[in-house]
Coordinates of N, CA and C in Angstrom, one line a residue:
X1 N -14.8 68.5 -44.0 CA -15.4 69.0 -45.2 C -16.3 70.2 -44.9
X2 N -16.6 71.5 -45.7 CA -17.0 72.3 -45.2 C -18.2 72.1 -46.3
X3 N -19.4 72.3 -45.7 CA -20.7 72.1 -46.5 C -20.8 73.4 -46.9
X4 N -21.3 74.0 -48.0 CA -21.7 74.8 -49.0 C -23.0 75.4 -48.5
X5 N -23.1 76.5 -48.4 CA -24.5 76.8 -48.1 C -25.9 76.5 -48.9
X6 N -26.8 76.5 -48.4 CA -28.3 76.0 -49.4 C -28.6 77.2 -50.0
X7 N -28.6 77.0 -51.1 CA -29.1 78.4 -51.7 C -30.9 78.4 -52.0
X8 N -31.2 79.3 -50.8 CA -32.8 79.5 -51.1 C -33.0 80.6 -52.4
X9 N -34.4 80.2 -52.6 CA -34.8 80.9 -53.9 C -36.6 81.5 -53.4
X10 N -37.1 82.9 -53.8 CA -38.3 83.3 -53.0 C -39.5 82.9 -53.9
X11 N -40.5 83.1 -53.9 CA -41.8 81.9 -54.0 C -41.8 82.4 -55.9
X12 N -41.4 83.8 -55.9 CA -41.9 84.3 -57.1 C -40.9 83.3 -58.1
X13 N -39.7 83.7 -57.6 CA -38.7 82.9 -58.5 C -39.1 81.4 -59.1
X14 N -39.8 80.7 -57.9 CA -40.0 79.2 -57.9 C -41.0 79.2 -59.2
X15 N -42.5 79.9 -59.1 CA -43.3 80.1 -60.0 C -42.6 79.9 -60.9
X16 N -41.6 80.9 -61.3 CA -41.0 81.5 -62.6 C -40.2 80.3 -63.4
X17 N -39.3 79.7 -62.5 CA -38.6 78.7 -62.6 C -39.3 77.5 -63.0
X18 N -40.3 77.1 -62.0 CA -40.5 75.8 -61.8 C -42.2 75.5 -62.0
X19 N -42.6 76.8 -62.5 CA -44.2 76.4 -62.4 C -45.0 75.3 -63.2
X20 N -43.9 75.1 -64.1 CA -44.6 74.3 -65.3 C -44.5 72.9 -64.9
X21 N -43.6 72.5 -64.4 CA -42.6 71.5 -63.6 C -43.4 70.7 -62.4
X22 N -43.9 69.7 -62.6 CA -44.1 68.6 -61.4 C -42.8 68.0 -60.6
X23 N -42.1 68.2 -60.9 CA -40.9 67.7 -59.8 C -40.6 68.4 -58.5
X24 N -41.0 69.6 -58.3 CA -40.2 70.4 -56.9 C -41.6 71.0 -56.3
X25 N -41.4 70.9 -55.0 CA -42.3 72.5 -54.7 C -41.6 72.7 -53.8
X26 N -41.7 73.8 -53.0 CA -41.0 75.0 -52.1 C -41.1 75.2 -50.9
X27 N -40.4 74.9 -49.8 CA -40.7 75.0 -48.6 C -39.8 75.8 -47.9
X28 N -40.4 77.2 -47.3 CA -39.2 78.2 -46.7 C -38.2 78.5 -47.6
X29 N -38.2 78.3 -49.4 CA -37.2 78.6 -49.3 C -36.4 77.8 -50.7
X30 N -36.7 76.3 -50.1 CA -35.8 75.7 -50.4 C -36.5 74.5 -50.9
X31 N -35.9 74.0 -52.1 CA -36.4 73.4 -53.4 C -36.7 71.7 -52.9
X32 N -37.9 71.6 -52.3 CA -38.1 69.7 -52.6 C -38.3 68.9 -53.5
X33 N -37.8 68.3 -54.1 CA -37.8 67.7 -55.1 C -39.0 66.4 -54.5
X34 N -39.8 66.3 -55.6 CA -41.0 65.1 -55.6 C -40.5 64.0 -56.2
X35 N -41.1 63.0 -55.6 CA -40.2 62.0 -56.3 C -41.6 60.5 -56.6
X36 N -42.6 61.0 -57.4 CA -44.0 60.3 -56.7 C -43.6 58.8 -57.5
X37 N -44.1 57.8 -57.4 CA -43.9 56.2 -57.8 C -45.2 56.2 -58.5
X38 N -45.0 54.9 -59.5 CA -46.7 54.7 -60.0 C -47.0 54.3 -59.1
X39 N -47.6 53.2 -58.2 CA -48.3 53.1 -57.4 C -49.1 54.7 -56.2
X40 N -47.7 55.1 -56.6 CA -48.5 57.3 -55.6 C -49.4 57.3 -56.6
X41 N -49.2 57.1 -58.1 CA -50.0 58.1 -59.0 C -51.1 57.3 -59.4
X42 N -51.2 55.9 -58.9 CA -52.3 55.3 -59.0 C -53.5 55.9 -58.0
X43 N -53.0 55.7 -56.4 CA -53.7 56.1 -55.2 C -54.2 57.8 -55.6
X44 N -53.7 58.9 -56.1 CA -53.7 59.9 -56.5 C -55.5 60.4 -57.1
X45 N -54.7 59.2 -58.7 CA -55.9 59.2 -59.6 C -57.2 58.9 -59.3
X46 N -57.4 57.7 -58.5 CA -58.3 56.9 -57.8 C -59.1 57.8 -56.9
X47 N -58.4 58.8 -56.2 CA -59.1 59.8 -55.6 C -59.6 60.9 -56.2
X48 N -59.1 61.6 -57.1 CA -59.2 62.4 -58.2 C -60.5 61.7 -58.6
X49 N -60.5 61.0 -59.1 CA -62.0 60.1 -60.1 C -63.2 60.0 -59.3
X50 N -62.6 59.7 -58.4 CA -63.9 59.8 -57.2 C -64.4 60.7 -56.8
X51 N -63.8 61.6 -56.3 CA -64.3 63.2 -56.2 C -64.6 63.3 -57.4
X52 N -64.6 63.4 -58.4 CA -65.4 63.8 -59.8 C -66.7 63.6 -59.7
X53 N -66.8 62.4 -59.4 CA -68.1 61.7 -59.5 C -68.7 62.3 -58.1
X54 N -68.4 62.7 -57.4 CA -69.1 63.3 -56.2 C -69.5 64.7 -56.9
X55 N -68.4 65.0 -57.2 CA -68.9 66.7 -58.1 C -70.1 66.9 -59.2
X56 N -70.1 66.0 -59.8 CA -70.6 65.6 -60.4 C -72.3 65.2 -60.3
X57 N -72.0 64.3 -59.2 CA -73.6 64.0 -58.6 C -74.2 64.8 -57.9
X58 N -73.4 65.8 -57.5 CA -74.4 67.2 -57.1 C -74.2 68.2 -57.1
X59 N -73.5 68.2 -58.8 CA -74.0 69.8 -59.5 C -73.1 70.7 -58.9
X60 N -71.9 70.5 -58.0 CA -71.7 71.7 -57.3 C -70.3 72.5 -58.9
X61 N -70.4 73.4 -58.1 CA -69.4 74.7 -58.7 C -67.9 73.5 -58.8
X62 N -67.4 73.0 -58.9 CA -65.8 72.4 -58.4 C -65.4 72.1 -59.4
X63 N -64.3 71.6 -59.1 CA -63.4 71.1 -60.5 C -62.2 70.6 -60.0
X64 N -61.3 70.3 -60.2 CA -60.1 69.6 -59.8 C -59.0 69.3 -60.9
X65 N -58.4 70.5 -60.9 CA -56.8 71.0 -62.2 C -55.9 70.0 -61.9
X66 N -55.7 69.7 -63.5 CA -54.6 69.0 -63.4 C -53.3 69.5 -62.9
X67 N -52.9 70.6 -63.3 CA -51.2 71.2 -62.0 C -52.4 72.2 -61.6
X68 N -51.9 72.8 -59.9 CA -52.0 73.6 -59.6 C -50.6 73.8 -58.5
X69 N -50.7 74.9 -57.7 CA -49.8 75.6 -56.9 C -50.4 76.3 -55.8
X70 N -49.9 76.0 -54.4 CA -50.5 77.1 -53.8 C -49.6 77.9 -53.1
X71 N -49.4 79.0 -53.5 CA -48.4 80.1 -53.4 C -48.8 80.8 -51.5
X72 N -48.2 80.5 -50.3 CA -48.6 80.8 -49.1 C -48.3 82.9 -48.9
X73 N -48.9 83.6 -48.9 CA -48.7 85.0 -49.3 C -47.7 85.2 -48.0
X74 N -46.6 86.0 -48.3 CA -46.0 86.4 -47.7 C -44.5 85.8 -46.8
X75 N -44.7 84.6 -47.5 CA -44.0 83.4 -47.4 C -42.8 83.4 -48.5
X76 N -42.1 82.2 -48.6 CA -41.5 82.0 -49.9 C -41.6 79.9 -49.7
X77 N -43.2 79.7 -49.4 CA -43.3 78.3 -49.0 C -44.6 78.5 -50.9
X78 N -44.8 77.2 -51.4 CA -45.4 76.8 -52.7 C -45.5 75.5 -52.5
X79 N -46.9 74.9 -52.6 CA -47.2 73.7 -52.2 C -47.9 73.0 -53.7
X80 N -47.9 72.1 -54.2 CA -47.8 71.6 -55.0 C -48.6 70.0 -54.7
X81 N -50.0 70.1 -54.5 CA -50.9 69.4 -53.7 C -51.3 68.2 -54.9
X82 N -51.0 66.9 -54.4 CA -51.6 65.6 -55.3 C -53.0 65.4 -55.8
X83 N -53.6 66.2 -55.0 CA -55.1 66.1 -55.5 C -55.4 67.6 -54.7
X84 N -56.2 68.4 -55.5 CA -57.4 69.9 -54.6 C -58.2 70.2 -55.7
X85 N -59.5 70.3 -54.6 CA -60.7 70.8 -55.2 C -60.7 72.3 -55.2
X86 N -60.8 72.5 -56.3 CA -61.5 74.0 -56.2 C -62.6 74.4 -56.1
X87 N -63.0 76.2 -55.8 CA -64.4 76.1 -56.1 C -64.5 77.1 -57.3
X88 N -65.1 76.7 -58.5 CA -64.6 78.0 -59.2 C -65.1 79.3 -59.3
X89 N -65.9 79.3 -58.1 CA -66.7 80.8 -58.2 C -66.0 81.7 -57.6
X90 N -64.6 81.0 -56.8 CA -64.0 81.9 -56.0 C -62.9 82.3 -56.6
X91 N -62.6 81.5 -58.0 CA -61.4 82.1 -58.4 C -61.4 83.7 -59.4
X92 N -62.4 84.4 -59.8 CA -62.5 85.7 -59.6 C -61.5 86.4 -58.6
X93 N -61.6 86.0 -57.2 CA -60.6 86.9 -56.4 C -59.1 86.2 -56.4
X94 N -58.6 85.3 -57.5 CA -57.6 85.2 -57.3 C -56.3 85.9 -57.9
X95 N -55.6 86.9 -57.9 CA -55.1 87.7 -58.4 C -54.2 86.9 -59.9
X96 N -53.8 85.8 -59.4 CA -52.8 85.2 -60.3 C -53.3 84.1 -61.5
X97 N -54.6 83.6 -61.4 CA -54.9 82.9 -61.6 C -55.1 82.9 -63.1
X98 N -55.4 83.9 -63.8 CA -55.8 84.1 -65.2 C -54.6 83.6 -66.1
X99 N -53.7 83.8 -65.6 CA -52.2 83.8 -66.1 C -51.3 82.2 -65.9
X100 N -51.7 82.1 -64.6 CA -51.3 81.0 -64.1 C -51.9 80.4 -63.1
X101 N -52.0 79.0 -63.1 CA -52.9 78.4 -62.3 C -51.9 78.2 -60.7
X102 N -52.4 79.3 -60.4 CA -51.7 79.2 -58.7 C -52.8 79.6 -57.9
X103 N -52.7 79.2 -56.6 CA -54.1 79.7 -55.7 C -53.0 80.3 -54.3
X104 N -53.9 81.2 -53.9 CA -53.1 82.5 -52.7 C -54.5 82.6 -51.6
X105 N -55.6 81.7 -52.3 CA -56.4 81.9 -50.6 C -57.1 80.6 -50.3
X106 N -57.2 80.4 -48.8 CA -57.8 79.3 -48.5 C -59.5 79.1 -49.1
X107 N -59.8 80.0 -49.6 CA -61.4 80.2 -49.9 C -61.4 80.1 -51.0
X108 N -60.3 79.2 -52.0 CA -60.9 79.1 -53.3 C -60.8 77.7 -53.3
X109 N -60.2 76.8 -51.7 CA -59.9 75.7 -51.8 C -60.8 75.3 -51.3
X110 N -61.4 73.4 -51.3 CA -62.5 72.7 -50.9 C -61.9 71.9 -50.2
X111 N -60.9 71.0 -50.7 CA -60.3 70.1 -50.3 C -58.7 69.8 -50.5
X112 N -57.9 69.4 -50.3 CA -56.6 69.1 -50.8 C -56.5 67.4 -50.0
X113 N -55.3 66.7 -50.9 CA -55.2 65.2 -50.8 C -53.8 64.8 -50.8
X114 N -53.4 64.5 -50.0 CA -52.3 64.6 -50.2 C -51.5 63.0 -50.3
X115 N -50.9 62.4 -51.1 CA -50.5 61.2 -50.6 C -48.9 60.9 -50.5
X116 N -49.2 60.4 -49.1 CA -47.9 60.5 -48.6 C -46.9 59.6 -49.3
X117 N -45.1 60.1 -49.5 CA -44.1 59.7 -49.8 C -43.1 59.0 -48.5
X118 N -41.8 59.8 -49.4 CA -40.7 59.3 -48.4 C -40.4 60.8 -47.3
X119 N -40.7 61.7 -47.9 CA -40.7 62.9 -47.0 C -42.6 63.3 -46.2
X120 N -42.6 62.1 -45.6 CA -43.9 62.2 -45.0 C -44.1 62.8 -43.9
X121 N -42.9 63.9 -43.5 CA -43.1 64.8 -42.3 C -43.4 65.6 -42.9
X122 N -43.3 66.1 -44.0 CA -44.3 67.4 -44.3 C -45.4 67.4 -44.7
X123 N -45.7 66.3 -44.8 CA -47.4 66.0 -45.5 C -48.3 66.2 -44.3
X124 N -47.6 65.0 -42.9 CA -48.2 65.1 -41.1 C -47.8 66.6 -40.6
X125 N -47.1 67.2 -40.5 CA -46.4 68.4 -39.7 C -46.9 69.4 -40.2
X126 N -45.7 70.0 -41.4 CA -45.7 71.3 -41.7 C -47.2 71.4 -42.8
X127 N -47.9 70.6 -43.5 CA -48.6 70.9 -44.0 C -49.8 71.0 -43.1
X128 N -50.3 70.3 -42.5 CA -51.3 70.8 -41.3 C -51.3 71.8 -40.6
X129 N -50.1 72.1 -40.4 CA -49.9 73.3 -39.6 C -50.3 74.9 -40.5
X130 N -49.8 74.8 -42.0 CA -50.2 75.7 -42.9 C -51.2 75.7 -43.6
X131 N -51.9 74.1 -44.0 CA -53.1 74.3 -44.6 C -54.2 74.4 -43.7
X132 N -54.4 74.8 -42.7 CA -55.0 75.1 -41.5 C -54.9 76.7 -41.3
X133 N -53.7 77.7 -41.0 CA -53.4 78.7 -41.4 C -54.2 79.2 -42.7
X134 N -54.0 78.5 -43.7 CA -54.9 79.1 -44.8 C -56.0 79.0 -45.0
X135 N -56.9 78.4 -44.0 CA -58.4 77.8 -43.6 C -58.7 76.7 -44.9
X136 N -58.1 76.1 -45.4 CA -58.5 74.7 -46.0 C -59.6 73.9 -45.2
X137 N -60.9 73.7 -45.9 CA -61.9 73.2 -45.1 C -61.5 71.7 -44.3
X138 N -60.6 70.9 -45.5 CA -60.8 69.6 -45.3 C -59.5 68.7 -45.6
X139 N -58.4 68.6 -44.9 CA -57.0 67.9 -45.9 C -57.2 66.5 -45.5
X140 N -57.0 65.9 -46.4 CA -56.3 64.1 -46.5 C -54.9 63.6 -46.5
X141 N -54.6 63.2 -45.3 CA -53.1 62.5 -45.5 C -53.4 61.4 -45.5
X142 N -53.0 60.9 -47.2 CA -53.1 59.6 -47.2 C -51.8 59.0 -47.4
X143 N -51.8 57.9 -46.4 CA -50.6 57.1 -46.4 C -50.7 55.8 -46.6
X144 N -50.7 55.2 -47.6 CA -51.2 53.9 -48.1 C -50.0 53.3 -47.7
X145 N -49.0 53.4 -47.7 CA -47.8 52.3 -47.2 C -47.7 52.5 -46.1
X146 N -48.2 53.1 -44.8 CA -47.8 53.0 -43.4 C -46.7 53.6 -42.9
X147 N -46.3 54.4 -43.2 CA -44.9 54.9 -43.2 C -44.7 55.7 -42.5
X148 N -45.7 56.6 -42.0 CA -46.0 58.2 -40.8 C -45.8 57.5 -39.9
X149 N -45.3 58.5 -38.8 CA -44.4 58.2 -37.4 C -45.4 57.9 -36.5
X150 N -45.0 57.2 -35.4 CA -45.8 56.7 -34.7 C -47.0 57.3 -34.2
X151 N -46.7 58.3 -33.5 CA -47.3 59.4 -33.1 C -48.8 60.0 -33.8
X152 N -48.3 59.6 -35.5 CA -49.4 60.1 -36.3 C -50.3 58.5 -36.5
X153 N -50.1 57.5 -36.5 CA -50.6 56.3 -37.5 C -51.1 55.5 -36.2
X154 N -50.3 55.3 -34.9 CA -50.0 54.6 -33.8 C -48.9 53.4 -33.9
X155 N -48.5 53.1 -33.1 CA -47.3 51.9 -32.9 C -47.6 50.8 -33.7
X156 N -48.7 49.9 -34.2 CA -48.9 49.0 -35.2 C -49.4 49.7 -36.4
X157 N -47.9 50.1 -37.4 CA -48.2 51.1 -38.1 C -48.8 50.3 -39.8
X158 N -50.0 50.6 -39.7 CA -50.9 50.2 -40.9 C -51.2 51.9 -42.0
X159 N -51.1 50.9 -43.2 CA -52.1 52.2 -44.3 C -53.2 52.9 -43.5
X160 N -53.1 54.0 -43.6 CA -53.8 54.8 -43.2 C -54.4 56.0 -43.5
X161 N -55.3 56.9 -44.2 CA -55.9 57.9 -44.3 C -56.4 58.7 -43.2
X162 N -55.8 59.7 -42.8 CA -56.2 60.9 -41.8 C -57.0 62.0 -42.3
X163 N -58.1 62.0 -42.0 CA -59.0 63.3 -42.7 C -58.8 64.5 -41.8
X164 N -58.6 65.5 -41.9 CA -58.4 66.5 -41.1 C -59.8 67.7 -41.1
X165 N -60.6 68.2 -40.7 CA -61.5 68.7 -41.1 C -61.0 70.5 -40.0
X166 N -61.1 71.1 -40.5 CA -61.7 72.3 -40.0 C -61.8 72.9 -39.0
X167 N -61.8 72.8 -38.0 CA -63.2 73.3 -36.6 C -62.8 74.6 -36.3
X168 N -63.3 75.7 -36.3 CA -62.8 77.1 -35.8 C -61.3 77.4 -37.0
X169 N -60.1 77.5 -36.4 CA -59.0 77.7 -36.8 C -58.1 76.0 -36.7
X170 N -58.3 75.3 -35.7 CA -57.5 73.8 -36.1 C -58.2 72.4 -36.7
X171 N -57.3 71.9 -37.1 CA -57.9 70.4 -37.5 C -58.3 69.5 -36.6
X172 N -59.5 69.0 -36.8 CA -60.0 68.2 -35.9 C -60.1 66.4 -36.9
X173 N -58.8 65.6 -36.1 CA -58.5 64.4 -37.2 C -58.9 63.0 -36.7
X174 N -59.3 62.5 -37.6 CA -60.0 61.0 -37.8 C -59.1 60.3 -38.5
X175 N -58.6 59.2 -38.2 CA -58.0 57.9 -38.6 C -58.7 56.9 -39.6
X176 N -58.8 56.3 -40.6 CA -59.4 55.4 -41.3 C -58.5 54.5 -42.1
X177 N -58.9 53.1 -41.7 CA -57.7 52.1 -42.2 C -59.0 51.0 -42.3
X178 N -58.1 49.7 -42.7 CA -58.9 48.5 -43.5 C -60.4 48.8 -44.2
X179 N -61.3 48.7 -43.3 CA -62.8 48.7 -44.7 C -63.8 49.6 -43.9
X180 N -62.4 50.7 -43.2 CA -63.7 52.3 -42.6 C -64.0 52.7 -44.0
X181 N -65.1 53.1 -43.5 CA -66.2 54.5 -45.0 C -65.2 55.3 -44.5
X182 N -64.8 56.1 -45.6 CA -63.8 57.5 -45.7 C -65.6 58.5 -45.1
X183 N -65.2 59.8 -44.4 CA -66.5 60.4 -43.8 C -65.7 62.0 -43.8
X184 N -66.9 62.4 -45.3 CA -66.0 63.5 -46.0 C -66.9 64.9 -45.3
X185 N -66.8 66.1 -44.8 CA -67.9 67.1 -44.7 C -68.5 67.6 -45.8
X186 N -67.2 67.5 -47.0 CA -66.9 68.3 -48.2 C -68.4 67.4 -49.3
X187 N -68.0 66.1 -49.0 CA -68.6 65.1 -49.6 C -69.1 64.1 -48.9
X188 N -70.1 64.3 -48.6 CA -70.9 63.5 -47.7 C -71.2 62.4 -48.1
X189 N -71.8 62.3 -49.1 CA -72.3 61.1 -49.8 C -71.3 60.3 -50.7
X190 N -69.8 60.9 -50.2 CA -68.9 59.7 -50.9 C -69.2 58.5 -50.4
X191 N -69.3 57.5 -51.2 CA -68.8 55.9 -51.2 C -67.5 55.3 -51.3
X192 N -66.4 55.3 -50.4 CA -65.5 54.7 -50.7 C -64.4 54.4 -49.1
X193 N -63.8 53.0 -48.8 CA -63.7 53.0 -47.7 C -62.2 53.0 -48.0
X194 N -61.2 53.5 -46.7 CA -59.7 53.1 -46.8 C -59.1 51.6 -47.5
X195 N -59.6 50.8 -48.0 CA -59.3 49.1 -47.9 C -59.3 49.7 -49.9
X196 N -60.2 50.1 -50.9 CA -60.1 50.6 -51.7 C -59.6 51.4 -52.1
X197 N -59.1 52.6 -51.6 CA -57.7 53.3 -51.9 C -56.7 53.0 -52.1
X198 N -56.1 52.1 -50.6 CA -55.3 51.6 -50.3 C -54.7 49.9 -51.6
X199 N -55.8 49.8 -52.3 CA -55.8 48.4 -52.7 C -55.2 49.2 -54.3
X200 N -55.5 50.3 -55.0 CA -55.3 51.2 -55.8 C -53.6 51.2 -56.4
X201 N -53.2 51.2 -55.1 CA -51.7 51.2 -55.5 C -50.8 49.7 -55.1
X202 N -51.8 48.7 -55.0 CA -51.3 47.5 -54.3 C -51.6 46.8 -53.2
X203 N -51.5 47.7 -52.2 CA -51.7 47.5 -51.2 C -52.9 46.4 -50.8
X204 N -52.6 45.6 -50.2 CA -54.0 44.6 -49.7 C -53.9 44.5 -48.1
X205 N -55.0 45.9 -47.6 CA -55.3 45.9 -46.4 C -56.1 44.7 -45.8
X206 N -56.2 44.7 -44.8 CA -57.2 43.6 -43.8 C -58.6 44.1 -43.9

């Protein structure tokens, strides 16, 4: 059988097509379809609500949109992030923004959260690799069902939240599973441990 070629489509198109749309975001090219479970959209919300209440208890500039997009410049990659804080003082320099809620620099973002699926190599891999490129201060891969390769979780593969922080140009990552304090830069004074996240969507860690 002769396989058909993948028809890529470029970042502008995807906006155009697909901006309104929670189902797909764009990687090199080529259309990933999301496929999130209630239990994703429970763990999601849970974090969303919390960071509220952190924004909240000190006053800062932030906010956290219900869709956003982050359009990688010069790319034809569009990331379509479960949870990101904004800052909104920085969205002034966003060229697209007024029109449509898409973001093109790492300095309008605080945070992004990502919770991991069935395609959990891009959440570990290719998204660290680019939300790091875009100086993202702070990413979360949260994987509440255990499911990241060994490499990323370790060989007794448990729910796990990986905080990625920052340092210079790469991420510097911490592991938190059963009843660790999550230990934010972004949000210092969060209250909330991996065992509560993870319990969000069902899960009953140790």
């Amino acid at each position: 059988m002769v396989q058909s070629p993948l028809k890529l489509i470029t970042a502008n198109e995807f906006v155009t097509q697909y901006g309104d749309s929670d189902r797909y975001e764009l990687i090199d090219g080529e259309l990933i379809e999301m496929e999130p479970t209630g239990p994703h959209e429970q763990v999601s919300s849970l974090i969303g609500r919390k960071l509220n209440v952190e924004i909240d208890h000190q006053d800062l500039p932030y906010f956290i949109p219900h869709r956003c997009l982050i359009k990688l410049l010069g790319t034809n990659t569009a990331f379509r992030p479960d949870v990101i804080v904004l800052d909104q003082t920085q969205l002034i320099n966003e060229p697209l923004w007024q029109k449509e809620p898409v973001i093109t620099s790492g300095k309008s973002i605080k945070l992004i959260a990502e919770v991991v699926s069935t395609n959990w190599q891009n959440d570990y891999a290719r998204k660290v690799e680019d939300y790091a490129l875009l100086a993202v201060p702070e990413y979360w891969i949260v994987d509440y069902l255990g499911i990241g390769g060994r490499e990323y979780i370790g060989k007794i593969k448990l729910p796990t939240i990986t905080i990625c922080t920052l340092v210079e140009d790469e991420y510097q990552k911490r592991l938190f599973q059963n009843n660790d304090q999550l230990l934010s830069s972004i949000f210092p004074n969060l209250q909330l441990t991996a065992k509560q996240v993870f319990a969000s969507g069902g899960v009953i860690a140790m």
